[in-house]
Coordinates of C-alpha atoms and ligand atoms in Angstrom, one line a residue:
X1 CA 68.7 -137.8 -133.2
X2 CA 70.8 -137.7 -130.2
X3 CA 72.5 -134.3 -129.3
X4 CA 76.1 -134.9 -130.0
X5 CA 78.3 -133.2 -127.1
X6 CA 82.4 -132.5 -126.6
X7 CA 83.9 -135.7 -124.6
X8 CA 85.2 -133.1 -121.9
X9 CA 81.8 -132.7 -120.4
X10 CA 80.9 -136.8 -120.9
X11 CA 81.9 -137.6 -117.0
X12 CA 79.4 -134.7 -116.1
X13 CA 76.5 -135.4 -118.5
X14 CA 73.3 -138.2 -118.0
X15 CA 71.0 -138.7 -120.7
X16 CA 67.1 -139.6 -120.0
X17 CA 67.6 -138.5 -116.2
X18 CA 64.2 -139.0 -114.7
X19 CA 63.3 -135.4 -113.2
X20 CA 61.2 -137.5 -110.8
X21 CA 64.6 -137.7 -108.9
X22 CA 64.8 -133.6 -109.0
X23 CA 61.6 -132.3 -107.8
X24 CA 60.0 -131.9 -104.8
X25 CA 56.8 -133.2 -106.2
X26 CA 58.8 -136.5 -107.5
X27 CA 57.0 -136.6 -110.5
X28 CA 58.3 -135.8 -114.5
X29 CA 59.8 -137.6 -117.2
X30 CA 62.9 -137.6 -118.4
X31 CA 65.8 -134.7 -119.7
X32 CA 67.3 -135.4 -123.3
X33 CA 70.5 -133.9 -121.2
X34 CA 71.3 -133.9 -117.8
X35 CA 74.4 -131.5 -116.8
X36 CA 75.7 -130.8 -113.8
X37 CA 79.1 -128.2 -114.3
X38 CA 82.0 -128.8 -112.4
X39 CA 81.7 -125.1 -111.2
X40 CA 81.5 -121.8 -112.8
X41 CA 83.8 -122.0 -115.0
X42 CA 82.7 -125.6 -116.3
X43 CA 79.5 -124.2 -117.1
X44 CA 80.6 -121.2 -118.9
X45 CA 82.7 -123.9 -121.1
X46 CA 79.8 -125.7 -122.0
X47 CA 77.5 -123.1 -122.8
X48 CA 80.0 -121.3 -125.4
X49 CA 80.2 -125.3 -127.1
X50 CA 76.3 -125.5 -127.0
X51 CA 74.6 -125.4 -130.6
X52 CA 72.4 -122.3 -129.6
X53 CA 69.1 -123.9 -130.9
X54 CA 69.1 -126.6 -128.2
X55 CA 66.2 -126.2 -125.4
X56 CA 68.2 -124.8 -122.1
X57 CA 65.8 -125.5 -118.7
X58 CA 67.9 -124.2 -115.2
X59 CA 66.9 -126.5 -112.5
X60 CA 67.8 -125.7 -108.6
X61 CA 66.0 -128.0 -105.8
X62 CA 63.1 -128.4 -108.5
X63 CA 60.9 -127.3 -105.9
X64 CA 58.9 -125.2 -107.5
X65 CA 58.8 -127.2 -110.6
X66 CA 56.1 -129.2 -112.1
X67 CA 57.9 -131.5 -114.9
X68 CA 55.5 -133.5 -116.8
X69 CA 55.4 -136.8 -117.9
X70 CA 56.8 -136.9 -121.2
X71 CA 60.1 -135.4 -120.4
X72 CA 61.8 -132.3 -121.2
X73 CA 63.8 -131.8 -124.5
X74 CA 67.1 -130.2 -124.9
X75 CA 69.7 -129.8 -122.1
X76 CA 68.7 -129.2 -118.4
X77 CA 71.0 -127.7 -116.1
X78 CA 71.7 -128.3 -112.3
X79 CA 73.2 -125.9 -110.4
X80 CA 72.8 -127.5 -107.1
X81 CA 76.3 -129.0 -106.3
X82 CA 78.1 -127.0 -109.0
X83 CA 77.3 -123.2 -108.2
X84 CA 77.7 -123.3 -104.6
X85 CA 80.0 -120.2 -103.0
X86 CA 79.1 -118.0 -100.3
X87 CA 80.8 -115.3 -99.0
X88 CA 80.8 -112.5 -97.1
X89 CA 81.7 -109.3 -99.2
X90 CA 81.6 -106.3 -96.7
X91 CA 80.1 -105.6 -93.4
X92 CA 76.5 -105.7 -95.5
X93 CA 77.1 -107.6 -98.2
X94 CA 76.9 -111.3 -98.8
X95 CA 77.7 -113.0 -102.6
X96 CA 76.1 -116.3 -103.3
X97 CA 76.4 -118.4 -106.4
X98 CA 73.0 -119.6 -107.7
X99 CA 73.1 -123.5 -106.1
X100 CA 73.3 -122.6 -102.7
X101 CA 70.0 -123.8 -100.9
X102 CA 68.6 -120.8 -99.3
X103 CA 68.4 -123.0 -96.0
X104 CA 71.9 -122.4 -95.5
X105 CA 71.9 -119.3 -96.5
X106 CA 69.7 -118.3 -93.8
X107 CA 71.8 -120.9 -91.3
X108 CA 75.3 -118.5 -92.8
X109 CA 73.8 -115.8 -92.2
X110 CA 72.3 -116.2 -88.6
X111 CA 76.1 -116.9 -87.9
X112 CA 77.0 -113.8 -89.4
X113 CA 73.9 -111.9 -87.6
X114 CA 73.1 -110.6 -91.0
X115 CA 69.3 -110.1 -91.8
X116 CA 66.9 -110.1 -92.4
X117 CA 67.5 -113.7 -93.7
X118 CA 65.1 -115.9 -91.5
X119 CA 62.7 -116.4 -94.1
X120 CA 65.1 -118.4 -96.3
X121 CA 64.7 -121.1 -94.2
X122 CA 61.3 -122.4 -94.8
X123 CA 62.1 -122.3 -99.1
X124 CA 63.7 -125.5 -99.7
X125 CA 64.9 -123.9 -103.0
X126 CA 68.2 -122.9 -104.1
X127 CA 69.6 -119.1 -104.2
X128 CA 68.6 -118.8 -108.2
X129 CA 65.3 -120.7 -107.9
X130 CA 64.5 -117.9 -105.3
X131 CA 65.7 -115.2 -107.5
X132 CA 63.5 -116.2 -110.4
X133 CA 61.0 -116.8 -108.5
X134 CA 61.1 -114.1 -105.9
X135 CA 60.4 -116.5 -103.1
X136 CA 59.2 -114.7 -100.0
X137 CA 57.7 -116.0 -96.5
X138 CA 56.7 -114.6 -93.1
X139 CA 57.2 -111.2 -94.9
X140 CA 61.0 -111.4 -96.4
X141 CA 61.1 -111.4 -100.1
X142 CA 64.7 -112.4 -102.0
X143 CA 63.9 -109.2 -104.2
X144 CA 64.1 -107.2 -100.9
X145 CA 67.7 -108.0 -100.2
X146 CA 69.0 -107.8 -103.7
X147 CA 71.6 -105.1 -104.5
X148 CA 73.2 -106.9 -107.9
X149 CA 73.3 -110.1 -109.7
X150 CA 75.3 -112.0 -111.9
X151 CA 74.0 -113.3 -115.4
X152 CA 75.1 -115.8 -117.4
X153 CA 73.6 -115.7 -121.1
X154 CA 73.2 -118.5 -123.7
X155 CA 76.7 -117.4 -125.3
X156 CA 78.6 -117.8 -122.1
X157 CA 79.1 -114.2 -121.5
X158 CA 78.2 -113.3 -117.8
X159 CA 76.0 -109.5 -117.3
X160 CA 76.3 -107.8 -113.9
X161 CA 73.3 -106.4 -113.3
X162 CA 71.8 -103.8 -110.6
X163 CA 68.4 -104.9 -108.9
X164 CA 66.6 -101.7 -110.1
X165 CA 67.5 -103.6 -113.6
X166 CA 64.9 -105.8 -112.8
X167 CA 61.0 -105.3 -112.6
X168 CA 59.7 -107.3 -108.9
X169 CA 56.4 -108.3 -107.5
X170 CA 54.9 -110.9 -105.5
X171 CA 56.3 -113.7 -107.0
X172 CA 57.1 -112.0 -110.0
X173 CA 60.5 -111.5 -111.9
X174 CA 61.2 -109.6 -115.2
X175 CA 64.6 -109.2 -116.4
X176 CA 65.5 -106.6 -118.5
X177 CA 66.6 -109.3 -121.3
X178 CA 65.3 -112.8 -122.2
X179 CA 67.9 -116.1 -121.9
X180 CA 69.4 -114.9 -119.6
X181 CA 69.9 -116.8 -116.2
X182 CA 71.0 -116.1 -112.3
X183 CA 74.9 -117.2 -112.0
X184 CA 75.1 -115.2 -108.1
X185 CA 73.6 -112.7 -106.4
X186 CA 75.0 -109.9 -104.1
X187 CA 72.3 -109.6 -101.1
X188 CA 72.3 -106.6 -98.8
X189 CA 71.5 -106.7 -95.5
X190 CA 70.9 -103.9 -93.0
X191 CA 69.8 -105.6 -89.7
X192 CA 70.4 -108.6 -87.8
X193 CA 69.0 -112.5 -87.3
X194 CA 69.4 -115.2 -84.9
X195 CA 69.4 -118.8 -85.3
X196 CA 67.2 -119.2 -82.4
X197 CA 64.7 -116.6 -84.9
X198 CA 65.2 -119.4 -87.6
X199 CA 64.1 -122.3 -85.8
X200 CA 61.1 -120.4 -84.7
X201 CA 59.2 -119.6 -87.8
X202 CA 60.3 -123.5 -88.9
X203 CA 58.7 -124.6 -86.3
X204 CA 55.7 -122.6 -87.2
X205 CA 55.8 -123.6 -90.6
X206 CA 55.7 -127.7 -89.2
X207 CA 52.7 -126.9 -87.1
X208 CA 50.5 -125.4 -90.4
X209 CA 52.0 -127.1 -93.6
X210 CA 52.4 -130.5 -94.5
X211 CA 56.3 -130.1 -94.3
X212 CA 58.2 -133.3 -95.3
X213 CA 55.6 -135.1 -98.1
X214 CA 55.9 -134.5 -101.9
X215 CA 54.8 -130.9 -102.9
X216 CA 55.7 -127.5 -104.0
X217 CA 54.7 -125.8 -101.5
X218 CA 51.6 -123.5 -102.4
X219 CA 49.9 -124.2 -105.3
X220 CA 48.7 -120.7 -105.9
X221 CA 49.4 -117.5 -105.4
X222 CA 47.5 -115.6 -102.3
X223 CA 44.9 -113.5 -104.3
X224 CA 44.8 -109.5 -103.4
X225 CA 43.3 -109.4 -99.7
X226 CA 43.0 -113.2 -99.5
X227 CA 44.1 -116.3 -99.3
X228 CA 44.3 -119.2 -101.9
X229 CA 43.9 -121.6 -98.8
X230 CA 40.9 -120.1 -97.6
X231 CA 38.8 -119.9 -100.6
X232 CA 39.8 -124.2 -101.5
X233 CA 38.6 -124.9 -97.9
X234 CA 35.6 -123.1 -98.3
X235 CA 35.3 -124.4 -100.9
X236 CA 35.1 -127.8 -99.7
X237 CA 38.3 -129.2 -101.1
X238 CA 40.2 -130.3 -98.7
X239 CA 41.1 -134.3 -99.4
X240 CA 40.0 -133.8 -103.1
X241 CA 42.0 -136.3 -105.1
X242 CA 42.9 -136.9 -108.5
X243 CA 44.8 -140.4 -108.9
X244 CA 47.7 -140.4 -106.5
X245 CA 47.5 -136.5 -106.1
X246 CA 45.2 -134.8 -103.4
X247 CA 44.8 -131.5 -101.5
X248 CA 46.2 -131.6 -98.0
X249 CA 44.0 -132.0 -95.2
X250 CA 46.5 -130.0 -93.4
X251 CA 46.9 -126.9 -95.4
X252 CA 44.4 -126.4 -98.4
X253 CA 46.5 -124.6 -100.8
X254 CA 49.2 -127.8 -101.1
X255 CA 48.9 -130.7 -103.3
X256 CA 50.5 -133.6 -102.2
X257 CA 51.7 -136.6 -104.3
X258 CA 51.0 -139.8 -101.8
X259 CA 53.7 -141.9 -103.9
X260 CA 51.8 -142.8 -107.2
X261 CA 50.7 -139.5 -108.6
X262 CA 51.9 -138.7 -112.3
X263 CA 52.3 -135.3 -112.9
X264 CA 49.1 -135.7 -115.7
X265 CA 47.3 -136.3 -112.2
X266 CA 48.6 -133.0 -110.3
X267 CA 47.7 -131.1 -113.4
X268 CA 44.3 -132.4 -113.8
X269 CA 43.8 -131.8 -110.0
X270 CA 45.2 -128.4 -110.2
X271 CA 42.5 -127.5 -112.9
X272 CA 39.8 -129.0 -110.7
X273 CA 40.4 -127.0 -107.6
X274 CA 40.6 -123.7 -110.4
X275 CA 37.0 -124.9 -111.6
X276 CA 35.0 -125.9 -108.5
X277 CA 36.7 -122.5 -106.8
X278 CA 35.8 -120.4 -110.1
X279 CA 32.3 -121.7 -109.8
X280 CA 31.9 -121.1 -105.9
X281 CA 34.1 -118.0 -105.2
X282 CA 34.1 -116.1 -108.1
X283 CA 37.7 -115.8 -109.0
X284 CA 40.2 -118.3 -110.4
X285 CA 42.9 -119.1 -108.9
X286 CA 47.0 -118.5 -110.3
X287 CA 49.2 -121.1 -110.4
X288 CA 52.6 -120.2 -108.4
X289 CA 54.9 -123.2 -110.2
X290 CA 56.2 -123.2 -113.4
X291 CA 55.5 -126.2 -115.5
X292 CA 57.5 -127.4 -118.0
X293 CA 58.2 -130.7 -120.2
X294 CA 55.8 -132.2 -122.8
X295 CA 52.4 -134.6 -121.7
X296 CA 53.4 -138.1 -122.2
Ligands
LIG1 C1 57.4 -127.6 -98.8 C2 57.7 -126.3 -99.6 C3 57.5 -125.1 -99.1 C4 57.7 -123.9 -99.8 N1 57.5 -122.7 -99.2 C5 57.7 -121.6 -100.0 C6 57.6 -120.3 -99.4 O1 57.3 -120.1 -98.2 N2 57.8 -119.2 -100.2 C7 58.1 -119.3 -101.5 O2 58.3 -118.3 -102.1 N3 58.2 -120.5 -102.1 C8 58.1 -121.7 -101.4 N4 58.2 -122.9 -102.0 C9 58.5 -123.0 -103.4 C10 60.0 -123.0 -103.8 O3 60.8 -123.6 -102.7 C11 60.6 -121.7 -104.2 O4 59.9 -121.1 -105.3 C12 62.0 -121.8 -104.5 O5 62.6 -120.5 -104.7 C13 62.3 -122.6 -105.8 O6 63.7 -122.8 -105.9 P1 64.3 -124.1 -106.6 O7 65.8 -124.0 -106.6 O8 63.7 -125.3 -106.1 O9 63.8 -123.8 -108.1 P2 63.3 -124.8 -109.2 O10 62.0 -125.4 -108.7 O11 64.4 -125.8 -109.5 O12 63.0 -123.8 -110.4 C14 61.9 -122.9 -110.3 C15 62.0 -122.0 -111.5 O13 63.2 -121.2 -111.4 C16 64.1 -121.4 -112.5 N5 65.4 -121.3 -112.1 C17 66.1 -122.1 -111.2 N6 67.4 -121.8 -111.0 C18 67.5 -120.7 -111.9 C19 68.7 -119.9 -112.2 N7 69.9 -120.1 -111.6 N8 68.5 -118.9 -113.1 C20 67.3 -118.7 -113.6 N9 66.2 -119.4 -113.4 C21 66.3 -120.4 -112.5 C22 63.7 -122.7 -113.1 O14 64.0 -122.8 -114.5 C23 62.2 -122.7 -112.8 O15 61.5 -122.0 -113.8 C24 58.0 -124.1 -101.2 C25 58.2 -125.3 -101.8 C26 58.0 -126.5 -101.0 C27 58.2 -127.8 -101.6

């Protein structure tokens, strides 16, 4: 039965969007709902309309996403070109809604010689993607900079909450209540950054990672006192391929689809590099995307 939905949000709403078109790894079936708010506002709206049994999934860049073939029930929600202030606040503070990509944040910032922000160039995420995930690189984390956040439940009722609210690790967020989701975030920054800092660690990020092809960036998370990277390579993994999905020759711990992969292929290649590592190293190795969506 299709989900029957107030003729205000029609213009705003697709249904069976392929999620191919919304991750990074260009792979995923379908969403029952596709709805992308006008703003704020348009969101809260449609949330406070929504029968509250009906699957919710938050999608930013939906690069850290693994969407599989059979779709995803419900409604999913894109924030990318609907939640997209920035401001500054205060001499240290910046507000962000949750669909700004953290590139620009980090370009806004480096105009503003707020920092540290550098690292936010190098996640091709959005501001709430970050957030959930806790996305960190060359030794920034989001969690780091966080001072407060703005939640948005199920009901349409947004929460401020403080950051020591929340429970953070490496790559690791609990909030301190479920279905709840990041509207904006007030960062804090105490020192400086550069643009000319930025384009530095991309460019060190072009010379080592397979920036540009279909991924999600690393695969799995470093374990303590390693790397994931490492132990495929020594592994001997490197060019191991499943179907259209295979593991960089550049950097071990990415997966790249070469243009035909299903996401049935990543995920059976994902299990193979846990196995043949498992068997060699001794440890198995954590996933760092979420997947969501039903096999085909
Ligand atoms: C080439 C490449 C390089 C990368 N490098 C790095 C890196 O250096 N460091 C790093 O940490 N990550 C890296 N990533 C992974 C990814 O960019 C980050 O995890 C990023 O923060 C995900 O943001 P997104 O908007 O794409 O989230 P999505 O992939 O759209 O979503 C990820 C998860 O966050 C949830 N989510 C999204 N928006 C919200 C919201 N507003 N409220 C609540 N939940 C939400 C989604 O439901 C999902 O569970 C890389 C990815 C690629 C493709």
């Amino acid at each position: 039965m299709s989900l029957e939905l107030p003729a205000q949000f029609a213009a705003r709403i697709r249904r069976d969007e392929p999620l191919s078109r919304h991750t990074s790894w260009h792979v995923g079936g379908p969403a029952e709902v596709f709805f992308t708010p006008r703003d704020r506002e348009d969101l809260i709206a449609f949330l406070r309309v929504l029968p509250s049994d009906v699957p919710l999934l938050w999608l930013g860049l939906g690069s850290n996403l693994l969407v599989r073939d059979g779709g995803v029930r419900g409604v999913v929600i894109s924030t990318r070109e609907a939640l997209t202030g920035l401001e500054r606040r205060s001499q240290h503070e910046v507000y962000a809604e949750a669909g700004v990509p953290c590139a620009k944040l980090a370009r806004q910032c480096a105009r503003w010689n707020l920092g540290p922000a550098e690292f936010f160039t190098g996640i091709p995420g959005t501001v709430g993607g970050a957030l959930a995930m806790n996305a960190g690189a060359f030794g920034g984390e989001t969690w780091k900079q966080v001072q407060a956040v703005e939640m948005l439940d199920r009901h349409g009722h947004v929460h401020t909450r403080q950051a020591a609210e929340f429970r953070t690790g490496y790559r690791s967020v609990t909030a301190p209540e479920r279905d709840e989701w990041f509207l904006a975030v007030t960062l804090h920054f105490e020192g400086d950054s550069s643009e000319a800092a930025t384009k530095a660690l991309l460019e060190k990020r072009r010379e080592t990672q397979p920036i540009g092809e279909w991924s999600c960036g690393s695969v799995f998370t470093n374990p303590p006192g390693d790397h994931a990277a490492r132990l495929i390579e020594a592994t001997g993994l490197k060019g191991l391929r499943v179907g259209g999905a295979v593991v960089s020759g550049k950097h071990a711990n990415f997966i790249l689809n070469e243009g035909q992969a299903s996401a049935r292929d990543i995920e059976a290649l994902v299990a193979r590099v846990q196995d043949e590592v498992e068997r060699a190293q001794g440890l198995r190795l954590v996933p760092e995307f979420r997947v969501v969506g039903e096999a085909a």
